[in-house]
Every structure is written in C-alpha cells, then in structure tokens.
Amino acid sequence: MEPVPSSHFYPSFFLQFAFGFVPQFYQRKWGRIFTAVGVFTFLRLPYLSGLPMVGSYQLVGLFLGSILGIWMREFILVLLGRNETALPKQSEQILTDWMIRNPTGKSNLPIWYSTYFGFVFFLFLLTVLCLFQYQGLGLVSGLGIQEYLYFPSLSSREAMGLSSKILVPISLAVLYLFSEERSMPTPSKDSLSEQLRFGIFLGLGINLLVMSIQSIVSLEFFSEGTLESVKAGRSTGLLQDSGSASWIIPVLSLMWISKLIHNWRKSKERFSLVLAILSFLFVTWVGLKQGKAFWVVWSITNAIGIIHLTTDLWIVSITKRRILRVVLYLLIPILGFFTLYGLSFLQKDWDLVTLAKRTMDAFPVWRKDPYLALERMDHTRAELLTICMEGIKNNLWLGNGIGSFPLALLDPFRVGTKTSIGMIDFPPNFYLWIVHDLGILGLVIFSFYIGLFLWERGLGKQALLLVLPLFFGVQIQNSDGAFLCFYLVLLGEKGTGFSASFDKLRKTVWFSPLILILSLGLPLNYALFYSQRYWDLGIGSEFRKTQLKEYQTAATLPPRSPNYEYEFHGKVWEWKLSEFGVARSGRIFLETTDRSPVVEILFLNSDRKIIHQELFSETKQGYSWSGECPKGASLIRLKSRYRLEFRLPRAQFDGNNRIQF
C-alpha cells in the first residue's frame, strides 16, 4: 500500500522470505525456531540504511515465507501419499528422511470449527472495510488500489498504509499461528509451544547482547530506524524502538526466569537458580537504558513473582498463603511510592529517576484534577488521551475504522484538540485503541474471540502477562509485539492444549455449530452496520471528495519542495476540466523516463461519454499534447498502454484541483 523504495524493500523482503521459507520447508521444528528468532531480530532490516520508519511491511517477508513454507510442505507431502502409502525405499533416502522429519499433520477438526477460523474471518472483513473506505470502487479503475489525495498533503495509498500498519502485523501473526496449529500431527500444542519458545528465548538473548553493546559502547550500534529512541538515550536492541523494548524485554525475561525457577524447583539444580539470579541482575542493569514502561512492568511483575515464590516455599497452609499474598499485594503500591520518592532526589539522567520526579510532581493534584496529574506525568499521553476520547464520542458503537487514529492526527479538517508532537502515534493504551477504532460492538467481538481462545486453551493466567504492558501502548502495532501478544494468548507459553471443560463441550452436537454461527454472525453484523456510513459519505475517492469539497487529482504523491510537482503512477487517470475558458486550451506535458507505445487523451462530456480523443507525441523528456478542448467537454481522461510514472506541476490544476492548460 505504501510507496516504499524498491531498492530497500526487495533485498530485505527476499532475505526474510528465505529465512522463513527454507527452514519451514525442511522441517517443522527448525521452521518454528527460525521464524521466532527472525521476529525479534529482523524487524528493522529494511531500515538499516538509515531510512525513517515507513510503515507496516517490516516482517511481511518473514511471515509470508513461513506461511507459504508450511502450506507447500504439507501440500507436497499429501501429494506424495504420506498418509496413504508406506515410506519410500532406502534408495530414496532424501525423500524418506524428509517425510520422517515431518510426520502427519492432519487436524481432527474441520477448518471451519477451528477457533482461529472466526478470528481470521473478522480480520478479513476489517481489511475489506478498510479497502472500501480508503480505496473503494473507482469509476475509472474499478475495485482496487486507486491513486488520489486523501488529504491535501497525503495520498490515498499513504492513508491506507497508516491503517495497514496495525492491520498487517495482526493478520500475519494470527495466520502464521493458525497455519502452525493446522500442521500439528496431534491436537497437543506441547511441541509447537516449546519450539517457538526456544526461538523466542534465542531472540531475547541476541537482543540483550546488542543492548549491552549499546549501553557500554554506543547507542548508535544497530539503531537505525528507531526514530527518537537514541536521542532519548535508550537502547533498543534489534526491536522496533524503545517503546517495544520497554515491554517486550521484561515480559520475555520474566518468562525466561520463570522457566529457570521452575527447573530449579523441579530438579533442585542450583545452576538454574544461579542463572535466574544473574539474569535478573543483568536485565535490571540493561533496564537503565529503557523507558518508564520497563520499570513499571519489571518492578510489578517481579514483586508478584517473588511473593508467589516465597509463599510457596515457606508456607504450607493454602489459606494462610492466600491471605498473606493479598496483604503483600496491597503493600506493593505503597513500597513503590516510597521507592519513587527516594529516587526523585537523585541527580541522574535515568528514565527511572525522571519517572520518580514526575510522579512526585503529579501526586499533590491527583485527587483534585486527574487530567492535570496525567499531564504532569506525560504531556504527550495526555494529548493523545484527549484526542482519543473525542474520536470515541464521535463513533462510540462502531468506531472509526481499524488503524484510523494516526490518520486522525493528520486530518487538517478534524475539529478538536490538535497534537503538539510531530510524531504520528497510536492511542495511549490498547484498551482505548480498540474502542476508538472498533467501537463497543467491535470490542465485544474481539473480546469474544480472545475469551474463546483463553477458555479453549486454559491460558487465563498466561494472558495476565499482557495486562500491564497493554496499559502503556498499542503493543500489537508492530510485528514483534503482535507476535508475542498472540503467541501468549492464542498458543500459550506452557502449551497446555485444550481445557477439560471446553473439550467436553466440543464433543457435543450443538456446541461447535453454535461457536461457528457466533464467529461468523458477529463480524458480519458489524460489517453490515459499519458499511451504512458509505451510503452518506461515499466510498474511496468519492468519500474524500465529499469531505474535502474539491475534485481529486488522482495523484500518488502530493507536490513537495522544491519543484512542487504531483507524481502519478498507473495507466488511467481522469480529471475535471476547469470551467474558465482561458484555461481550456494550451499544453499538457507529462515529464517521465518511462516509455509506452500509446498514450492518449480522451475528452468526455458530463455523462462520461467520449466525444473526442487524440494521441500524445513522444519527446526526450516525456509525452506532450497541445490543443483546445472540444465544445461540451467536462472531463479529460489519460490512458497509457503500459504503466507510467510521470509528473505534472501544481500550476496545472486550479484551486479546486480541476485541470487547466
């Protein structure tokens, strides 16, 4: 969707694709490990040239390679008769070994009874609604990707690209996990969970190594594409930016330390305990170069973990253990407050000290004016909160569309609070985002799917790892965060498989059809209600024409300094003719290096019927036409046999974006 430089997109895309496809085709185990490692190490591969972040394509190659590798592997194995015939003879050793490495992966359930099926269908409908809103049905191009200005300074492709920034990571992460589970040889999730977890921990280790180098040597080490993270003095590892690192590192580190503690308690092996303690100290040291979210997530989760571990080791009575845990839970915020109070006196340039000073500054006014307290804590988040609440009030039930918040910040015609920051961001936390974008009805549907997954897998405790991080941002907006979130919710770190209560109901005659009806019916109703707004506002370019009250130029890129030229990509363009007589005769010059055997201009009346047509003449710098509009012409249409990329000066259009000669 986004105009991305091909010289930077294709090399990283094919490298990621191969990194996901080849191991998956070779063997399930190594495919999962390589994919999990790639998620946390390849994310900024397109930006290592120093380009700023441009959107949603960071891990498209990796996920597509992994998904296609899974599908092709299973498809070929079935064609070879893996399930019906004996293994090949010894003379065909390579094929025999490949089949042994990849045993039967057939699921016991039809695909439409899978809990993933409804979720994937919901994401598909959100994609279609997004396509209709930003692209739609064009009178010239039909259904597809149109080229026009959504805002005076933003093209339609860039507008949909902002929505795709969150839609693409969600869809690809869910589709990948769905593909993995469908290729499992049994309904058990144990091996899948363990293999993905091994790759995740390996990715964590690589990121901690890079972070230590950034902390000791230079923050510039492998930091290209992290926006303002380096300027803020924060280490990012190979993750998206410091915002991602500040919650991914503590969550993954907690999973790693919990695994070590579990091994120690099970085997009484001291090495695991010593390694857990060293890991805790090392991650805490790395956290000195992290954002405020790191310290909140790391401190609270470790406090809860220590309370659980010590009470399990020292208190036998279950009743006493529970009572003591509740008391200690209540002491956590009190202890945290006094810790921040003490840190506020330090003269250190650490985010933790900054958090402490802001907390002490906001605490006196918290009860009288909560918003002022939030503004003192974080001015940017306070602004985003206000803008988000204004958007929620405008479309409470159905929301504003998936990924619409960044676009709202760029909307010059939006009435309400304007942001003072130059960076385009998402709402301050996940819960506000889902209401802003999907509304209350969308929240109900999303919660239905997530609740269904948690119930099916018995992973309610596992999902608690995400409660705190989701308060500090929309953690599924980037591919690394989306993968980790859906891994914990849809699959689970422990790999417990199906819960007993869900499995019992699944065996009944009525339960699975009921789930299928709800999984399809709820999204269809949402799409039906949401699409009603198109009747009044139009679709695609017509929608923006109503909003902007001017004609579209069909430009891919708006005019920018120093030449102030529109840039057009495609084969067909249509423009409204200026109504002024002096502007209806002259010359049109298409500046381009591309070549096409035929480029013609067609004149149409108000009913879009062709009344005259001529050919452009080819020059060294492009294509040229000069003449006068025939009587009765209201529009002109340019058609090229081959795709062109050409430029026209802004002076070629009047104040209402009508073409003039």
XYZ file of C-alpha atoms in Angstrom:
661
model
C 0.000 0.000 0.000
C 2.760 2.466 0.798
C 5.135 3.943 -1.783
C 8.298 2.232 -0.477
C 11.678 2.499 -2.263
C 12.082 -0.831 -4.046
C 15.862 -0.736 -3.590
C 15.339 -1.090 0.161
C 12.200 -3.228 0.191
C 13.089 -6.128 -2.102
C 16.520 -7.083 -0.671
C 15.171 -7.288 2.899
C 11.948 -8.938 1.708
C 13.688 -11.777 -0.114
C 16.174 -12.314 2.725
C 13.339 -12.541 5.250
C 11.301 -14.744 2.910
C 14.168 -17.211 2.536
C 14.829 -17.147 6.303
C 11.230 -18.242 6.907
C 10.505 -20.430 3.873
C 13.590 -22.687 3.632
C 13.615 -23.913 7.287
C 9.825 -24.427 7.251
C 10.002 -26.475 4.078
C 12.892 -28.514 5.501
C 11.333 -29.343 8.914
C 8.628 -28.052 11.236
C 10.953 -27.746 14.232
C 13.606 -25.592 12.582
C 10.978 -23.591 10.727
C 9.399 -22.553 14.015
C 12.730 -21.743 15.640
C 13.943 -19.653 12.699
C 10.641 -17.774 12.482
C 10.622 -16.944 16.203
C 14.250 -15.777 16.059
C 13.560 -13.698 12.954
C 10.603 -11.910 14.558
C 12.857 -10.368 17.218
C 15.969 -9.790 15.081
C 14.846 -8.950 11.514
C 12.283 -6.249 12.253
C 14.413 -3.246 11.358
C 16.238 -4.888 8.481
C 14.621 -2.500 5.922
C 15.798 0.497 7.978
C 19.479 -0.362 8.388
C 20.235 2.042 5.546
C 19.160 4.895 7.817
C 15.695 5.388 6.329
C 12.981 6.579 8.721
C 10.156 4.194 9.569
C 7.736 3.972 6.662
C 5.071 1.543 7.776
C 3.781 -1.955 8.047
C 5.985 -4.096 5.830
C 8.773 -4.853 8.368
C 8.222 -8.625 8.693
C 5.967 -9.274 5.705
C 8.695 -11.327 4.012
C 9.375 -13.472 7.089
C 5.720 -14.285 7.803
C 4.842 -14.895 4.151
C 7.863 -17.147 3.767
C 6.955 -19.145 6.881
C 3.270 -19.436 5.978
C 3.954 -20.464 2.377
C 6.663 -22.862 3.560
C 4.146 -24.588 5.855
C 1.437 -24.780 3.189
C 3.782 -26.017 0.442
C 5.401 -28.599 2.719
C 2.065 -30.062 3.790
C 0.631 -29.918 0.274
C 3.565 -31.774 -1.298
C 3.640 -34.371 1.482
C -0.037 -35.123 0.904
C 0.511 -35.347 -2.863
C 3.322 -37.832 -2.245
C 0.873 -40.000 -0.347
C 2.388 -39.629 3.089
C -0.857 -40.640 4.767
C -1.843 -43.485 2.434
C 1.355 -45.288 1.400
C 4.458 -46.665 3.058
C 7.634 -44.626 3.188
C 9.839 -44.682 0.056
C 12.557 -47.250 -0.352
C 16.059 -46.869 1.014
C 17.227 -45.742 -2.417
C 15.126 -42.633 -1.985
C 16.806 -41.724 1.309
C 16.444 -37.955 0.978
C 12.677 -38.178 0.485
C 12.368 -40.747 3.264
C 14.240 -38.542 5.733
C 12.063 -35.548 4.787
C 8.863 -37.492 5.491
C 10.230 -38.766 8.816
C 11.105 -35.212 9.868
C 7.552 -34.078 9.059
C 5.001 -36.647 10.280
C 1.288 -36.468 9.544
C -0.108 -33.017 10.269
C -3.817 -33.560 9.798
C -6.141 -31.930 12.362
C -9.090 -33.816 13.795
C -11.404 -30.807 13.387
C -12.760 -29.280 10.155
C -11.154 -25.922 9.465
C -14.425 -24.021 9.969
C -14.770 -25.437 13.501
C -11.345 -24.128 14.495
C -11.436 -21.169 16.887
C -8.984 -19.422 14.550
C -11.461 -19.513 11.683
C -13.784 -16.833 13.041
C -10.911 -14.591 14.072
C -9.334 -14.779 10.613
C -12.750 -14.060 9.075
C -13.151 -10.972 11.289
C -9.733 -9.679 10.231
C -10.661 -10.309 6.595
C -13.829 -8.197 6.956
C -11.861 -5.403 8.634
C -9.461 -5.450 5.673
C -12.334 -5.231 3.181
C -13.921 -2.330 5.091
C -10.550 -0.606 5.185
C -10.103 -1.093 1.430
C -13.554 0.333 0.685
C -13.061 3.360 2.909
C -9.656 4.391 1.588
C -9.759 2.993 -1.958
C -13.217 1.768 -2.896
C -14.834 1.413 -6.293
C -13.432 3.960 -8.709
C -15.317 4.979 -11.832
C -12.090 4.569 -13.794
C -10.079 1.870 -12.051
C -12.872 -0.269 -10.568
C -12.250 -2.153 -7.330
C -8.609 -1.843 -6.424
C -5.823 0.491 -5.396
C -6.683 3.979 -6.624
C -4.383 6.967 -6.764
C -5.728 10.211 -5.342
C -5.151 12.638 -2.486
C -6.905 11.625 0.712
C -5.729 14.825 2.384
C -4.162 17.803 0.614
C -0.751 16.519 1.759
C -1.403 12.749 1.930
C -2.172 10.244 -0.824
C -4.809 7.522 -0.586
C -2.108 4.848 -0.588
C -0.339 6.514 2.330
C -3.665 6.879 4.146
C -4.451 3.175 3.860
C -0.817 2.423 4.652
C -1.310 4.006 8.091
C -4.220 1.655 8.730
C -2.261 -1.268 7.334
C 0.481 -0.510 9.854
C -1.577 -2.273 12.514
C -3.765 -4.500 10.335
C -0.860 -6.276 8.604
C 1.067 -7.337 11.754
C -2.122 -8.641 13.408
C -3.290 -10.583 10.366
C 0.067 -12.166 9.544
C 0.824 -13.165 13.155
C -2.608 -14.807 13.580
C -2.433 -16.520 10.172
C 1.036 -17.867 10.948
C -0.009 -19.387 14.296
C -3.146 -20.771 12.635
C -1.020 -22.440 9.941
C 1.318 -23.922 12.543
C -1.503 -25.458 14.558
C -3.208 -26.908 11.488
C 0.010 -28.726 10.568
C 0.444 -30.310 14.005
C 0.457 -34.133 13.955
C -1.836 -34.278 17.035
C -4.150 -31.827 18.837
C -1.420 -31.384 21.502
C 0.311 -27.981 21.481
C 3.328 -29.037 23.569
C 5.989 -29.423 20.883
C 4.837 -26.332 18.974
C 4.952 -24.212 22.131
C 8.365 -25.480 23.187
C 9.938 -24.990 19.763
C 8.592 -21.466 19.368
C 9.641 -20.672 22.938
C 13.187 -21.845 22.200
C 13.355 -19.458 19.228
C 11.864 -16.628 21.307
C 14.451 -17.092 24.070
C 17.224 -17.199 21.471
C 15.936 -13.918 20.050
C 15.831 -12.482 23.585
C 19.476 -13.441 24.132
C 20.562 -11.774 20.884
C 18.694 -8.587 21.805
C 20.185 -8.494 25.316
C 23.655 -8.880 23.780
C 23.042 -5.996 21.374
C 21.589 -3.886 24.207
C 24.661 -4.475 26.363
C 26.878 -3.319 23.484
C 24.671 -0.257 23.015
C 24.856 0.532 26.743
C 28.639 0.082 27.028
C 29.979 1.158 23.625
C 27.465 3.355 21.796
C 23.711 3.705 21.404
C 24.313 4.133 17.675
C 25.167 0.409 17.339
C 22.443 -1.162 15.112
C 19.987 1.620 15.982
C 18.935 2.831 12.512
C 15.188 3.318 12.103
C 14.334 3.686 15.803
C 13.071 7.261 15.496
C 13.792 9.258 18.649
C 15.000 6.357 20.832
C 18.705 7.142 20.527
C 18.139 10.857 21.138
C 16.279 9.919 24.323
C 19.286 7.863 25.447
C 17.518 4.492 25.261
C 18.802 1.154 23.997
C 16.565 -0.773 21.638
C 18.455 -3.937 20.741
C 17.099 -5.156 17.406
C 13.484 -4.435 18.350
C 11.300 -1.774 16.724
C 12.135 1.044 19.137
C 12.448 1.784 22.845
C 8.671 1.619 23.215
C 8.695 -2.016 22.091
C 11.843 -2.889 24.049
C 10.439 -1.399 27.262
C 7.706 -4.030 27.476
C 8.985 -6.947 25.365
C 12.275 -7.283 27.273
C 10.679 -7.508 30.766
C 7.943 -9.895 29.585
C 10.346 -12.254 27.797
C 12.864 -12.003 30.648
C 10.147 -12.891 33.143
C 9.234 -15.944 31.040
C 12.915 -16.964 30.925
C 13.472 -16.518 34.668
C 10.209 -18.331 35.452
C 11.413 -21.253 33.315
C 14.702 -21.370 35.248
C 12.932 -21.188 38.613
C 10.605 -23.996 37.527
C 13.580 -26.161 36.545
C 15.288 -25.421 39.865
C 12.226 -26.320 41.945
C 11.691 -29.483 39.927
C 15.271 -30.773 39.855
C 16.838 -28.841 42.791
C 19.691 -27.990 40.433
C 21.465 -24.895 41.758
C 22.793 -23.875 38.370
C 19.267 -22.896 37.240
C 18.782 -20.805 40.403
C 22.132 -19.023 39.988
C 21.395 -18.385 36.299
C 17.960 -16.970 37.213
C 19.513 -14.551 39.724
C 22.209 -13.464 37.265
C 19.572 -12.992 34.548
C 17.514 -10.794 36.883
C 20.523 -8.597 37.720
C 21.618 -8.355 34.077
C 18.161 -7.372 32.780
C 17.835 -4.811 35.595
C 21.144 -3.273 34.501
C 20.029 -3.226 30.854
C 16.839 -1.515 32.046
C 18.804 1.604 32.977
C 18.694 2.453 29.265
C 14.980 1.684 28.898
C 11.804 3.753 29.110
C 9.432 4.260 32.033
C 7.197 1.358 30.955
C 10.085 -1.064 31.551
C 10.344 -0.162 35.222
C 6.618 -0.372 35.857
C 6.287 -3.776 34.149
C 9.573 -5.152 35.537
C 9.008 -3.974 39.125
C 5.397 -5.068 39.500
C 5.769 -8.442 37.768
C 8.906 -9.308 39.760
C 7.264 -8.244 43.010
C 4.313 -10.536 42.292
C 6.659 -13.341 41.248
C 8.755 -13.049 44.427
C 5.601 -13.050 46.574
C 4.336 -16.215 44.880
C 7.706 -17.987 45.078
C 8.438 -17.200 48.742
C 4.936 -18.041 49.960
C 5.050 -21.329 48.043
C 8.409 -22.247 49.588
C 7.764 -21.199 53.191
C 4.020 -21.529 53.842
C 2.314 -24.891 53.670
C -1.258 -23.874 54.547
C -3.184 -22.794 51.432
C -5.463 -20.456 53.414
C -2.607 -18.661 55.155
C -0.722 -18.442 51.872
C -3.632 -16.713 50.125
C -4.227 -14.264 52.994
C -0.554 -13.313 53.122
C -0.412 -12.843 49.350
C -3.357 -10.419 49.425
C -1.697 -8.407 52.205
C 1.591 -8.286 50.341
C -0.169 -7.271 47.117
C -1.588 -4.252 48.946
C 1.907 -3.296 50.088
C 3.310 -3.207 46.543
C 1.942 0.260 45.578
C 2.974 1.668 48.982
C 6.507 0.317 48.644
C 6.615 1.540 45.026
C 5.608 5.060 46.075
C 8.321 5.338 48.714
C 10.870 3.942 46.271
C 9.970 6.616 43.721
C 10.033 9.247 46.462
C 13.612 8.315 47.315
C 14.692 8.151 43.667
C 13.276 11.627 42.999
C 16.177 13.130 44.995
C 18.821 11.559 42.746
C 20.590 13.733 40.191
C 20.826 11.077 37.483
C 19.791 11.223 33.836
C 17.802 7.976 34.001
C 14.241 7.417 32.858
C 13.523 5.810 36.233
C 14.580 8.998 38.036
C 12.522 11.065 35.581
C 9.513 8.845 36.305
C 10.043 9.341 40.048
C 10.241 13.145 39.759
C 7.173 13.354 37.548
C 5.236 11.096 39.923
C 6.078 13.333 42.893
C 5.090 16.381 40.849
C 1.740 14.856 39.862
C 0.807 13.289 43.204
C -0.372 16.509 45.012
C -3.010 17.272 42.337
C -4.110 13.700 41.601
C -7.356 13.797 43.600
C -8.427 17.326 42.579
C -7.525 17.212 38.881
C -6.617 13.752 37.489
C -6.062 15.121 33.985
C -3.572 17.728 35.230
C -1.763 14.964 37.102
C -1.574 12.876 33.932
C -0.327 15.897 32.006
C 2.448 16.392 34.532
C 3.328 12.708 34.269
C 3.313 12.606 30.470
C 2.165 15.570 28.393
C 2.153 13.604 25.132
C -0.027 10.812 26.522
C -2.430 13.387 27.951
C -2.878 14.915 24.488
C -3.333 11.510 22.849
C -5.878 10.595 25.518
C -7.926 13.733 24.807
C -7.872 13.183 21.034
C -8.775 9.515 21.514
C -11.761 10.339 23.737
C -13.009 12.863 21.170
C -12.835 10.185 18.469
C -14.649 7.659 20.682
C -17.504 10.102 21.292
C -17.919 10.648 17.549
C -18.334 6.918 16.768
C -18.979 5.146 20.054
C -20.660 1.957 18.828
C -18.865 1.114 15.573
C -15.598 3.007 15.944
C -13.692 4.992 13.345
C -12.155 2.074 11.446
C -9.096 -0.089 12.040
C -5.902 1.995 12.232
C -7.781 5.302 11.943
C -6.136 7.093 14.881
C -2.834 8.038 13.160
C -4.862 9.322 10.220
C -6.976 11.448 12.563
C -3.823 13.174 13.812
C -3.040 14.190 10.217
C -6.569 15.296 9.343
C -6.468 19.089 8.796
C -10.278 19.256 8.891
C -10.767 17.433 12.196
C -12.446 19.579 14.828
C -10.992 19.189 18.306
C -7.665 19.010 20.109
C -4.544 19.255 17.974
C -1.390 17.402 18.922
C 1.768 19.368 19.606
C 4.080 16.469 18.723
C 5.378 15.855 15.236
C 5.337 12.070 15.581
C 2.253 10.162 14.425
C 1.310 7.798 17.229
C -1.433 5.477 18.451
C -3.733 5.936 21.486
C -2.018 5.822 24.905
C -3.064 2.226 25.571
C -4.524 -0.830 23.893
C -7.933 -0.638 25.581
C -8.631 2.895 24.345
C -7.386 1.962 20.873
C -9.807 -0.905 20.411
C -12.803 1.255 21.425
C -11.636 4.164 19.236
C -11.063 2.006 16.154
C -13.689 -0.748 16.504
C -16.232 0.784 18.874
C -18.172 -1.038 21.571
C -19.547 -3.614 19.113
C -16.054 -4.330 17.789
C -14.767 -4.603 21.355
C -17.442 -7.212 22.103
C -16.451 -9.244 19.024
C -12.721 -9.006 19.764
C -13.294 -9.951 23.416
C -15.450 -12.896 22.310
C -12.611 -14.339 20.224
C -9.931 -13.752 22.859
C -12.142 -15.190 25.605
C -12.835 -18.217 23.412
C -9.114 -18.823 22.877
C -8.318 -18.466 26.583
C -11.140 -20.800 27.539
C -10.195 -23.387 24.923
C -6.537 -23.462 25.972
C -6.943 -22.763 29.688
C -4.474 -19.879 29.486
C -6.136 -17.227 31.656
C -3.071 -16.904 33.905
C -0.817 -16.736 30.855
C -2.712 -13.740 29.458
C -2.075 -11.792 32.683
C 1.461 -11.171 31.382
C -0.097 -8.714 28.906
C -2.370 -6.759 31.251
C 0.301 -4.295 32.396
C 2.091 -3.771 29.037
C -1.201 -3.090 27.265
C -1.718 -0.086 29.551
C 1.361 1.587 28.039
C 0.557 1.444 24.341
C -0.998 -0.458 21.455
C 1.506 -3.274 21.692
C 0.231 -5.076 18.587
C 1.013 -2.177 16.250
C 4.442 -3.635 15.408
C 5.182 -7.141 14.197
C 7.374 -8.100 17.180
C 4.701 -7.053 19.665
C 1.854 -8.617 17.661
C 3.663 -11.963 17.502
C 4.407 -12.029 21.243
C 0.884 -10.937 22.238
C -0.886 -13.521 20.099
C 1.640 -16.210 20.998
C 0.771 -15.759 24.682
C -2.993 -15.510 24.124
C -3.635 -17.927 21.248
C -0.995 -20.542 21.985
C 0.465 -20.058 25.419
C 3.955 -20.367 26.830
C 3.088 -23.554 28.714
C 1.395 -25.291 25.803
C -1.399 -26.806 27.897
C -3.552 -27.801 24.927
C -7.330 -27.847 25.408
C -9.009 -27.171 28.741
C -11.146 -30.024 30.072
C -14.400 -28.025 30.178
C -14.038 -26.761 26.606
C -13.030 -30.175 25.272
C -16.067 -31.740 26.917
C -18.446 -29.256 25.276
C -16.700 -29.584 21.909
C -17.730 -33.247 21.750
C -21.433 -32.349 21.939
C -23.543 -31.976 18.790
C -24.614 -28.347 19.306
C -21.505 -26.588 20.678
C -19.244 -26.339 17.613
C -22.049 -25.184 15.237
C -23.063 -22.551 17.811
C -19.482 -21.250 18.032
C -19.295 -21.170 14.228
C -22.565 -19.202 13.961
C -21.373 -16.643 16.521
C -17.894 -16.428 14.982
C -19.330 -15.580 11.560
C -22.513 -13.788 12.566
C -20.991 -11.203 14.877
C -18.414 -9.907 12.338
C -20.989 -9.912 9.511
C -23.349 -7.773 11.563
C -20.522 -5.412 12.447
C -19.536 -5.075 8.771
C -23.172 -4.521 7.774
C -23.704 -1.725 10.290
C -20.316 -0.134 9.627
C -20.867 -0.071 5.855
C -24.029 2.035 6.277
C -21.892 5.161 6.579
C -20.768 4.680 2.965
C -24.277 5.489 1.726
C -23.943 9.050 3.026
C -20.213 9.654 2.716
C -19.336 7.646 -0.377
C -16.543 5.149 -0.962
C -12.868 5.772 -1.615
C -12.151 8.942 -3.587
C -15.833 9.900 -3.602
C -15.760 9.761 0.208
C -12.890 12.238 0.317
C -14.451 14.413 -2.382
C -17.456 14.916 -0.109
C -15.196 15.649 2.850
C -12.766 17.971 1.064
C -15.387 19.570 -1.193
C -12.955 19.560 -4.111
C -12.057 17.288 -7.014
C -9.367 14.639 -6.769
C -6.143 14.868 -8.762
C -5.600 11.073 -8.757
C -2.022 11.764 -7.647
C 0.130 9.175 -5.918
C 2.368 11.754 -4.251
C 1.437 15.375 -3.465
C 3.603 18.314 -4.601
C 6.640 18.974 -2.431
C 9.539 21.412 -2.393
C 11.497 22.390 -4.383
C 9.671 21.588 -7.656
C 6.068 21.350 -6.335
C 5.043 18.652 -8.780
C 2.372 15.971 -8.454
C 3.602 12.438 -9.123
C 1.264 9.971 -10.856
C 1.577 6.179 -11.119
C -0.637 3.896 -13.167
C -2.308 3.507 -16.570
C -5.541 5.543 -16.388
C -6.302 8.987 -14.903
C -9.368 11.201 -15.032
C -9.671 14.903 -14.156
C -12.404 17.507 -14.078
C -11.793 20.350 -16.565
C -11.552 23.889 -15.304
C -14.658 25.979 -16.014
C -12.678 29.058 -17.071
C -12.493 29.472 -20.848
C -8.922 30.793 -20.855
C -7.773 27.624 -19.076
C -9.257 25.164 -21.597
C -6.641 25.421 -24.307
C -2.879 25.022 -24.187
C -0.363 22.238 -23.494
C -0.038 19.193 -21.260
C 3.456 17.812 -20.765
C 3.978 14.502 -18.916
C 7.517 14.510 -17.538
C 8.704 10.892 -17.378
C 11.508 8.500 -18.246
C 9.097 5.585 -18.809
C 8.007 4.580 -22.287
C 4.679 3.355 -23.644
C 3.743 2.759 -27.313
C 0.409 4.563 -26.887
C -0.527 7.478 -24.592
C -3.833 9.128 -25.477
C -6.095 11.871 -24.176
C -9.892 11.439 -24.236
C -12.442 14.234 -23.783
C -15.706 13.294 -22.057
C -18.975 15.102 -21.507
C -20.821 15.345 -18.186
C -22.260 11.833 -18.742
C -18.700 10.479 -19.202
C -19.255 9.692 -22.873
C -16.225 10.098 -25.130
C -16.651 12.986 -27.584
C -13.049 13.282 -28.865
C -9.663 11.614 -28.464
C -6.062 12.287 -29.577
C -2.576 10.817 -29.078
C 0.312 12.353 -27.139
C 3.544 12.898 -29.040
C 6.717 11.388 -27.565
C 9.669 13.633 -26.608
C 13.010 13.037 -24.904
C 11.674 14.139 -21.522
C 8.230 12.500 -21.747
C 4.971 12.998 -23.668
C 3.372 16.214 -24.924
C -0.056 17.296 -26.182
C -1.270 20.749 -27.166
C -4.625 21.904 -28.443
C -8.075 23.053 -27.374
C -10.868 21.262 -25.527
C -13.838 20.437 -27.772
C -17.158 22.027 -27.042
C -19.174 20.183 -24.387
C -16.159 18.539 -22.724
C -16.379 18.339 -18.917
C -13.642 15.834 -18.130
C -10.452 14.512 -19.674
C -9.060 11.002 -19.335
C -5.448 9.927 -19.917
C -4.765 6.327 -20.907
C -1.423 4.573 -21.315
C -0.905 1.074 -22.691
C 1.907 0.450 -20.161
C 2.268 1.714 -16.614
C 3.736 5.214 -16.346
C 5.236 7.290 -13.573
C 5.079 10.947 -14.597
C 4.957 14.403 -13.009
C 2.769 17.462 -13.518
C 3.332 20.886 -11.920
C 0.887 22.093 -9.299
C 0.088 25.054 -11.585
C -1.561 22.546 -13.966
C -4.554 22.449 -11.560
C -6.743 25.238 -10.237
C -7.779 25.833 -6.634
C -10.407 23.065 -6.789
C -7.997 20.529 -8.319
C -9.531 20.873 -11.800
C -7.020 20.611 -14.646
C -6.189 23.703 -16.656
C -3.917 24.168 -19.695
